[in-house]
CSV table of C-alpha atoms in Angstrom, one decimal:
chain,number,residue,atom,x,y,z
G,1,UNK,CA,11.2,18.2,2.8
G,2,UNK,CA,13.8,16.4,0.9
G,3,UNK,CA,16.4,18.1,-1.0
G,4,UNK,CA,18.0,17.2,-4.2
G,5,UNK,CA,21.4,18.2,-5.3
G,6,UNK,CA,22.0,19.7,-8.7
G,7,UNK,CA,25.9,19.8,-8.3
G,8,UNK,CA,26.4,16.0,-8.4
G,9,UNK,CA,24.5,15.5,-11.7
G,10,UNK,CA,25.1,17.8,-14.6
G,11,UNK,CA,22.7,15.8,-16.8
G,12,UNK,CA,19.1,14.6,-16.4
G,13,UNK,CA,17.7,11.4,-17.7
G,14,UNK,CA,14.0,10.8,-18.3
G,15,UNK,CA,13.4,6.9,-18.3
G,16,UNK,CA,9.9,5.7,-19.4
G,17,UNK,CA,9.9,2.0,-18.5
G,18,UNK,CA,8.1,-0.5,-20.4
G,19,UNK,CA,7.6,-4.2,-19.9
G,20,UNK,CA,10.1,-5.0,-22.8
G,21,UNK,CA,11.8,-1.8,-23.6
G,22,UNK,CA,12.4,1.4,-21.9
G,23,UNK,CA,12.8,4.7,-23.7
G,24,UNK,CA,15.3,7.4,-22.3
G,25,UNK,CA,16.0,10.9,-23.1
G,26,UNK,CA,19.0,12.7,-21.7
G,27,UNK,CA,19.0,16.5,-21.4
G,28,UNK,CA,22.0,18.7,-20.1
G,29,UNK,CA,21.8,21.6,-17.6
G,30,UNK,CA,20.6,24.1,-20.3
G,31,UNK,CA,17.7,21.7,-21.3
G,32,UNK,CA,19.3,20.8,-24.7
G,33,UNK,CA,18.8,17.4,-25.8
G,34,UNK,CA,21.8,15.3,-25.7
G,35,UNK,CA,20.5,11.6,-26.7
G,36,UNK,CA,17.5,9.7,-27.1
G,37,UNK,CA,17.1,6.0,-27.5
G,38,UNK,CA,15.9,2.8,-25.9
G,39,UNK,CA,17.2,-0.2,-23.8
G,40,UNK,CA,15.9,-3.4,-22.9
G,41,UNK,CA,14.1,-3.7,-19.6
G,42,UNK,CA,16.5,-6.2,-18.4
G,43,UNK,CA,19.0,-6.1,-15.5
G,44,UNK,CA,22.0,-6.9,-17.8
G,45,UNK,CA,21.0,-4.2,-20.4
G,46,UNK,CA,20.5,-1.5,-17.8
G,47,UNK,CA,23.8,-2.2,-16.3
G,48,UNK,CA,25.5,-2.1,-19.6
G,49,UNK,CA,23.9,1.2,-20.6
G,50,UNK,CA,24.0,3.3,-17.3
G,51,UNK,CA,27.0,1.9,-15.4
G,52,UNK,CA,30.0,3.7,-16.9
G,53,UNK,CA,28.3,6.8,-18.0
G,54,UNK,CA,29.0,9.1,-15.0
G,55,UNK,CA,26.7,10.2,-12.4
G,56,UNK,CA,23.5,11.7,-13.5
G,57,UNK,CA,19.9,12.4,-12.3
G,58,UNK,CA,17.5,9.8,-13.4
G,59,UNK,CA,13.8,10.2,-13.2
G,60,UNK,CA,11.3,7.4,-13.8
G,61,UNK,CA,7.6,6.9,-13.1
G,62,UNK,CA,6.7,4.5,-10.3
G,63,UNK,CA,5.3,1.2,-11.8
G,64,UNK,CA,5.9,-2.6,-11.6
G,65,UNK,CA,9.5,-2.5,-12.6
G,66,UNK,CA,10.5,0.9,-10.7
G,67,UNK,CA,11.5,-0.9,-7.5
G,68,UNK,CA,14.3,-3.2,-9.0
G,69,UNK,CA,15.3,-0.4,-11.7
G,70,UNK,CA,15.7,2.4,-9.0
G,71,UNK,CA,17.8,0.0,-6.9
G,72,UNK,CA,19.8,-1.0,-9.9
G,73,UNK,CA,20.4,2.6,-11.0
G,74,UNK,CA,21.4,3.8,-7.5
G,75,UNK,CA,24.2,1.0,-7.3
G,76,UNK,CA,25.5,2.4,-10.5
G,77,UNK,CA,26.0,5.8,-8.9
G,78,UNK,CA,23.1,7.8,-10.2
G,79,UNK,CA,20.7,9.9,-8.3
G,80,UNK,CA,17.2,8.4,-8.9
G,81,UNK,CA,14.0,10.0,-8.5
G,82,UNK,CA,10.6,8.0,-8.7
G,83,UNK,CA,8.0,10.2,-9.6
G,84,UNK,CA,4.5,10.0,-8.3
G,85,UNK,CA,2.1,8.9,-11.0
G,86,UNK,CA,-0.7,11.1,-9.5
G,87,UNK,CA,1.3,14.2,-10.0
G,88,UNK,CA,2.2,13.7,-13.5
G,89,UNK,CA,-0.9,14.9,-15.3
G,90,UNK,CA,1.5,16.6,-17.7
G,91,UNK,CA,2.0,12.9,-19.2
G,92,UNK,CA,-1.0,10.8,-18.7
G,93,UNK,CA,-3.6,13.8,-19.8
G,94,UNK,CA,-1.4,15.0,-22.8
G,95,UNK,CA,-2.6,15.2,-26.4
G,96,UNK,CA,0.4,13.2,-27.8
G,97,UNK,CA,1.3,10.3,-25.6
G,98,UNK,CA,4.1,7.8,-26.4
G,99,UNK,CA,7.0,6.5,-24.5
G,100,UNK,CA,9.5,8.9,-26.2
G,101,UNK,CA,7.4,12.0,-25.3
G,102,UNK,CA,6.9,10.7,-21.9
G,103,UNK,CA,10.7,10.2,-21.4
G,104,UNK,CA,11.0,13.9,-22.6
G,105,UNK,CA,8.7,15.2,-20.0
G,106,UNK,CA,10.2,13.3,-17.2
G,107,UNK,CA,13.6,14.5,-18.1
G,108,UNK,CA,12.5,18.2,-18.4
G,109,UNK,CA,10.4,18.3,-15.2
G,110,UNK,CA,13.1,16.7,-13.2
G,111,UNK,CA,15.7,19.2,-14.5
G,112,UNK,CA,13.7,22.1,-13.5
G,113,UNK,CA,12.2,21.2,-10.0
G,114,UNK,CA,12.1,17.5,-8.7
G,115,UNK,CA,9.6,18.7,-6.1
G,116,UNK,CA,6.9,18.8,-8.8
G,117,UNK,CA,7.4,14.9,-9.2
G,118,UNK,CA,6.3,14.5,-5.7
G,119,UNK,CA,9.1,11.8,-5.4
G,120,UNK,CA,8.3,8.5,-3.6
G,121,UNK,CA,10.9,6.3,-2.0
G,122,UNK,CA,10.8,2.3,-2.5
G,123,UNK,CA,11.3,0.1,0.1
G,124,UNK,CA,14.4,-2.0,0.5
G,125,UNK,CA,14.7,-5.4,-1.3
G,126,UNK,CA,14.3,-7.4,1.9
G,127,UNK,CA,11.3,-5.5,2.9
G,128,UNK,CA,9.6,-6.1,-0.5
G,129,UNK,CA,10.3,-9.8,-0.3
G,130,UNK,CA,8.7,-10.0,3.0
G,131,UNK,CA,5.7,-7.8,2.0
G,132,UNK,CA,5.3,-10.2,-1.1
G,133,UNK,CA,4.5,-12.9,1.8
G,134,UNK,CA,1.7,-10.8,3.0
G,135,UNK,CA,0.4,-10.1,-0.6
G,136,UNK,CA,0.4,-13.8,-1.5
G,137,UNK,CA,-1.6,-14.6,1.6
G,138,UNK,CA,-4.0,-11.9,0.6
G,139,UNK,CA,-4.4,-13.0,-2.7
G,140,UNK,CA,-5.3,-16.4,-1.5
G,141,UNK,CA,-7.8,-15.2,1.1
G,142,UNK,CA,-9.6,-13.3,-1.7
G,143,UNK,CA,-9.5,-16.2,-3.9
G,144,UNK,CA,-11.0,-18.5,-1.2
G,145,UNK,CA,-13.7,-15.8,-0.5
G,146,UNK,CA,-14.8,-15.9,-4.0
G,147,UNK,CA,-15.0,-19.4,-4.2
G,148,UNK,CA,-17.1,-19.7,-1.0
G,149,UNK,CA,-19.5,-17.1,-2.7
G,150,UNK,CA,-19.6,-19.2,-5.9
G,151,UNK,CA,-20.5,-22.5,-3.9
G,152,UNK,CA,-23.4,-20.5,-1.9
G,153,UNK,CA,-24.6,-18.9,-5.0
G,154,UNK,CA,-24.7,-22.2,-7.0
G,155,UNK,CA,-26.6,-23.9,-4.3
G,156,UNK,CA,-29.1,-21.0,-3.7
G,157,UNK,CA,-29.8,-20.9,-7.5
G,158,UNK,CA,-31.0,-24.7,-7.0
G,159,UNK,CA,-33.4,-23.8,-4.2
G,160,UNK,CA,-31.0,-24.9,-1.6
G,161,UNK,CA,-29.3,-22.9,1.3
G,162,UNK,CA,-26.0,-23.6,3.2
G,163,UNK,CA,-25.7,-23.1,6.7
G,164,UNK,CA,-23.7,-20.4,8.1
G,165,UNK,CA,-20.0,-21.1,9.3
G,166,UNK,CA,-16.6,-19.8,9.4
G,167,UNK,CA,-14.6,-19.9,6.1
G,168,UNK,CA,-12.1,-22.6,7.4
G,169,UNK,CA,-14.9,-24.9,8.4
G,170,UNK,CA,-16.7,-24.3,5.3
G,171,UNK,CA,-15.9,-27.6,3.2
G,172,UNK,CA,-16.8,-30.0,6.0
G,173,UNK,CA,-19.7,-28.3,7.3
G,174,UNK,CA,-21.7,-27.4,4.0
G,175,UNK,CA,-20.8,-30.8,2.2
G,176,UNK,CA,-23.9,-32.8,3.6
G,177,UNK,CA,-26.2,-29.7,2.6
G,178,UNK,CA,-25.1,-29.7,-1.1
G,179,UNK,CA,-27.9,-31.4,-3.5
G,180,UNK,CA,-26.7,-34.6,-4.8
G,181,UNK,CA,-27.1,-33.2,-8.2
G,182,UNK,CA,-24.6,-30.4,-7.7
G,183,UNK,CA,-21.9,-32.6,-6.0
G,184,UNK,CA,-19.9,-33.1,-9.3
G,185,UNK,CA,-19.7,-29.3,-9.8
G,186,UNK,CA,-19.1,-28.4,-6.1
G,187,UNK,CA,-16.9,-31.0,-4.7
G,188,UNK,CA,-13.6,-30.0,-6.6
G,189,UNK,CA,-14.4,-26.4,-5.5
G,190,UNK,CA,-14.8,-27.7,-1.8
G,191,UNK,CA,-11.6,-29.4,-2.0
G,192,UNK,CA,-9.8,-26.5,-3.3
G,193,UNK,CA,-11.1,-24.3,-0.5
G,194,UNK,CA,-10.0,-26.6,2.1
G,195,UNK,CA,-6.5,-26.6,0.3
G,196,UNK,CA,-6.4,-22.8,0.2
G,197,UNK,CA,-7.2,-22.8,4.0
G,198,UNK,CA,-4.4,-25.0,4.7
G,199,UNK,CA,-2.0,-22.6,2.6
G,200,UNK,CA,-3.3,-19.5,4.6
G,201,UNK,CA,-2.6,-21.2,7.9
G,202,UNK,CA,1.0,-21.9,6.7
G,203,UNK,CA,1.4,-18.4,5.8
G,204,UNK,CA,0.1,-17.3,9.2
G,205,UNK,CA,2.7,-19.4,10.8
G,206,UNK,CA,5.4,-17.8,8.6
G,207,UNK,CA,4.2,-14.3,9.3
G,208,UNK,CA,4.4,-15.0,13.2
G,209,UNK,CA,8.0,-16.4,12.7
G,210,UNK,CA,9.0,-13.3,10.6
G,211,UNK,CA,7.5,-11.0,13.2
G,212,UNK,CA,9.3,-12.8,16.1
G,213,UNK,CA,12.7,-13.2,14.4
G,214,UNK,CA,13.2,-10.3,12.1
G,215,UNK,CA,10.6,-7.5,13.3
G,216,UNK,CA,10.5,-7.6,17.0
G,217,UNK,CA,9.0,-4.2,16.8
G,218,UNK,CA,5.6,-5.5,15.8
G,219,UNK,CA,5.3,-6.7,19.4
G,220,UNK,CA,4.9,-2.7,20.4
G,221,UNK,CA,2.3,-2.5,17.8
G,222,UNK,CA,0.4,-5.6,18.9
G,223,UNK,CA,-0.4,-4.2,22.2
G,224,UNK,CA,-3.5,-2.4,20.6
G,225,UNK,CA,-6.5,-4.4,20.6
G,226,UNK,CA,-7.6,-5.2,17.0
G,227,UNK,CA,-4.0,-5.1,15.7
G,228,UNK,CA,-2.7,-8.7,15.1
G,229,UNK,CA,0.6,-10.0,13.7
G,230,UNK,CA,-0.6,-9.5,10.0
G,231,UNK,CA,-1.6,-5.6,10.5
G,232,UNK,CA,1.5,-5.1,12.5
G,233,UNK,CA,4.1,-6.6,10.1
G,234,UNK,CA,2.2,-4.9,7.2
G,235,UNK,CA,2.6,-1.6,8.9
G,236,UNK,CA,6.1,-2.1,9.8
G,237,UNK,CA,7.2,-3.4,6.1
G,238,UNK,CA,5.0,-0.6,4.6
G,239,UNK,CA,6.6,2.4,6.5
G,240,UNK,CA,10.0,0.5,7.1
G,241,UNK,CA,11.7,3.8,8.3
G,242,UNK,CA,9.4,5.6,11.0
G,243,UNK,CA,11.9,8.5,11.4
G,244,UNK,CA,11.3,9.7,7.9
G,245,UNK,CA,7.9,11.0,9.2
G,246,UNK,CA,8.6,14.1,11.4
G,247,UNK,CA,5.0,14.0,12.9
G,248,UNK,CA,3.0,11.0,13.5
G,249,UNK,CA,-0.1,12.8,11.9
G,250,UNK,CA,1.6,12.8,8.4
G,251,UNK,CA,1.1,8.9,8.4
G,252,UNK,CA,-2.7,9.3,7.9
G,253,UNK,CA,-2.2,11.2,4.9
G,254,UNK,CA,0.6,8.9,3.5
G,255,UNK,CA,-1.7,5.9,3.7
G,256,UNK,CA,-4.6,7.9,2.0
G,257,UNK,CA,-6.9,8.1,5.0
G,258,UNK,CA,-7.3,11.9,5.1
G,259,UNK,CA,-9.8,13.6,2.9
G,260,UNK,CA,-9.1,15.5,-0.3
G,261,UNK,CA,-9.2,19.3,-0.1
G,262,UNK,CA,-11.0,21.7,-2.4
G,263,UNK,CA,-11.0,25.4,-1.3
G,264,UNK,CA,-11.4,28.5,-3.5
G,265,UNK,CA,-12.3,31.7,-2.3
G,266,UNK,CA,-15.5,31.3,-0.1
G,267,UNK,CA,-16.2,27.9,-1.6
G,268,UNK,CA,-15.1,24.7,0.7
G,269,UNK,CA,-16.1,21.3,-0.2
G,270,UNK,CA,-15.7,18.1,1.8
G,271,UNK,CA,-14.5,15.4,-0.3
G,272,UNK,CA,-13.6,11.6,0.0
G,273,UNK,CA,-10.4,10.2,1.3
G,274,UNK,CA,-7.5,10.4,-1.2
G,275,UNK,CA,-7.0,6.5,-1.0
G,276,UNK,CA,-3.2,7.0,-2.0
G,277,UNK,CA,-0.5,4.9,-0.3
G,278,UNK,CA,-0.7,1.1,0.3
G,279,UNK,CA,-4.1,-0.5,-0.3
G,280,UNK,CA,-3.7,-3.7,1.7
G,281,UNK,CA,-2.6,-1.7,4.8
G,282,UNK,CA,-5.3,0.9,4.5
G,283,UNK,CA,-7.8,-2.0,4.4
G,284,UNK,CA,-6.2,-3.7,7.5
G,285,UNK,CA,-6.4,-0.6,9.5
G,286,UNK,CA,-10.1,0.0,8.4
G,287,UNK,CA,-10.8,-3.7,9.5
G,288,UNK,CA,-8.9,-2.9,12.9
G,289,UNK,CA,-11.1,0.2,13.5
G,290,UNK,CA,-14.3,-1.7,12.6
G,291,UNK,CA,-13.2,-4.2,15.5
G,292,UNK,CA,-12.5,-1.3,17.8
G,293,UNK,CA,-16.1,0.2,17.1
G,294,UNK,CA,-17.8,-3.3,17.0
G,295,UNK,CA,-19.6,-5.3,19.7
G,296,UNK,CA,-16.3,-7.1,20.9
G,297,UNK,CA,-14.2,-3.8,20.9
G,298,UNK,CA,-12.8,-3.1,24.3
G,299,UNK,CA,-13.2,0.2,26.1
G,300,UNK,CA,-10.5,2.6,25.0
G,301,UNK,CA,-10.0,6.2,23.9
G,302,UNK,CA,-10.2,5.2,20.3
G,303,UNK,CA,-13.6,3.6,20.7
G,304,UNK,CA,-15.1,6.4,22.8
G,305,UNK,CA,-13.9,9.1,20.3
G,306,UNK,CA,-15.3,6.9,17.4
G,307,UNK,CA,-18.7,6.5,19.4
G,308,UNK,CA,-18.6,10.3,19.8
G,309,UNK,CA,-18.4,10.8,15.9
G,310,UNK,CA,-21.2,8.3,15.4
G,311,UNK,CA,-23.5,10.1,18.1
G,312,UNK,CA,-22.9,13.3,16.1
G,313,UNK,CA,-24.8,11.7,13.3
G,314,UNK,CA,-25.0,12.9,9.7
G,315,UNK,CA,-24.8,11.2,6.4
G,316,UNK,CA,-22.8,7.9,6.7
G,317,UNK,CA,-21.9,8.7,10.3
G,318,UNK,CA,-20.4,5.3,11.1
G,319,UNK,CA,-18.5,5.0,7.9
G,320,UNK,CA,-16.9,8.4,8.6
G,321,UNK,CA,-16.2,7.2,12.1
G,322,UNK,CA,-14.6,3.9,11.1
G,323,UNK,CA,-12.3,6.0,8.7
G,324,UNK,CA,-11.4,8.4,11.2
G,325,UNK,CA,-10.6,5.8,13.8
G,326,UNK,CA,-8.4,4.2,11.3
G,327,UNK,CA,-6.6,7.2,10.8
G,328,UNK,CA,-5.9,7.9,14.3
G,329,UNK,CA,-4.9,4.3,14.8
G,330,UNK,CA,-2.3,4.8,12.2
G,331,UNK,CA,-0.9,7.8,13.9
G,332,UNK,CA,-1.0,6.1,17.2
G,333,UNK,CA,0.9,3.2,16.2
G,334,UNK,CA,3.7,5.4,14.5
G,335,UNK,CA,4.1,7.1,17.9
G,336,UNK,CA,4.3,3.9,19.8
G,337,UNK,CA,6.7,2.6,17.3
G,338,UNK,CA,9.2,5.7,17.5
G,339,UNK,CA,9.0,6.0,21.1
G,340,UNK,CA,8.8,2.5,22.1
G,341,UNK,CA,5.7,3.0,24.7
G,342,UNK,CA,3.6,1.0,26.5
G,343,UNK,CA,0.1,1.3,25.2
G,344,UNK,CA,-2.5,2.9,27.7
G,345,UNK,CA,-6.1,2.2,26.2
G,346,UNK,CA,-7.6,5.0,28.5
G,347,UNK,CA,-4.9,7.4,28.6
G,348,UNK,CA,-7.1,10.3,28.1
G,349,UNK,CA,-10.2,9.1,29.5
G,350,UNK,CA,-11.5,8.0,32.9
G,351,UNK,CA,-12.6,4.3,33.2
G,352,UNK,CA,-16.2,3.6,33.5
G,353,UNK,CA,-17.1,2.1,37.0
G,354,UNK,CA,-18.2,-1.6,36.8
């Protein structure tokens, strides 16, 4: 568990970051109000206001601006705590909610017990920039899928039906099957799909280059069948520092793949997974788990364990097994990364004789 010094910083600042202006509240060690105000949410304004005021503990809520603001405040010599928004029910469920009140709440909670904020740690600037490449590729893939569905739906509503094919080959394969009356509407969309496919391939080449030159540890993770360059790089960039997890099992919870807990007395409920953490990495791990449990998945410990869960039956047995395999895969990748080990698909099982 992270520990926070109270000796270095005598004052605590609650900073509620807005898109144009950010409200701040400063309290001393006794909780007395020292100063309130607002500052423009720009790098120059933040530096002018917080650079020469002495070291303080600054508490802010995670959000769009929190990565660069936290790095800037740390460069000014302050101790920065980025609060987990899921743990701030005091703010988002309050009867009086405005920027000034939110800043006060952040300051007072940060002064009393920082652990109540469940503080998170933002990744470095270089990792954020490289991860932006993966997110941009993901946005193009989603846009392309939406356009493909639009074309199929348009033709189907006309009474036609387009042949099945891969997404990259979609524009060339289906053009001849589009009714002539719909060509003026569909042709520009097909051209856009083709261009998006070219952009996605360019991103794939760039991701391969990044993995080989700047993140060679991804080669260790790619030993597992179903984990490609995209999943491996996203995993490395999201975790960034594997040694901050004392146990590999903690990674599954960090990525939101563990079920919520509700137990009170004799009552125990089985709930859905938390879905906290990075959405894209969680989706990629679930995709890898689907491949491992699918018809083309190789024989390995993960597959056998997942098949056993499916055989046990129950409601949504396969969906539960996929999530469970994704969670175990996340833990396995962390263990391989930390120990730099060679992947053994059947380490805990006996191979099936041909």
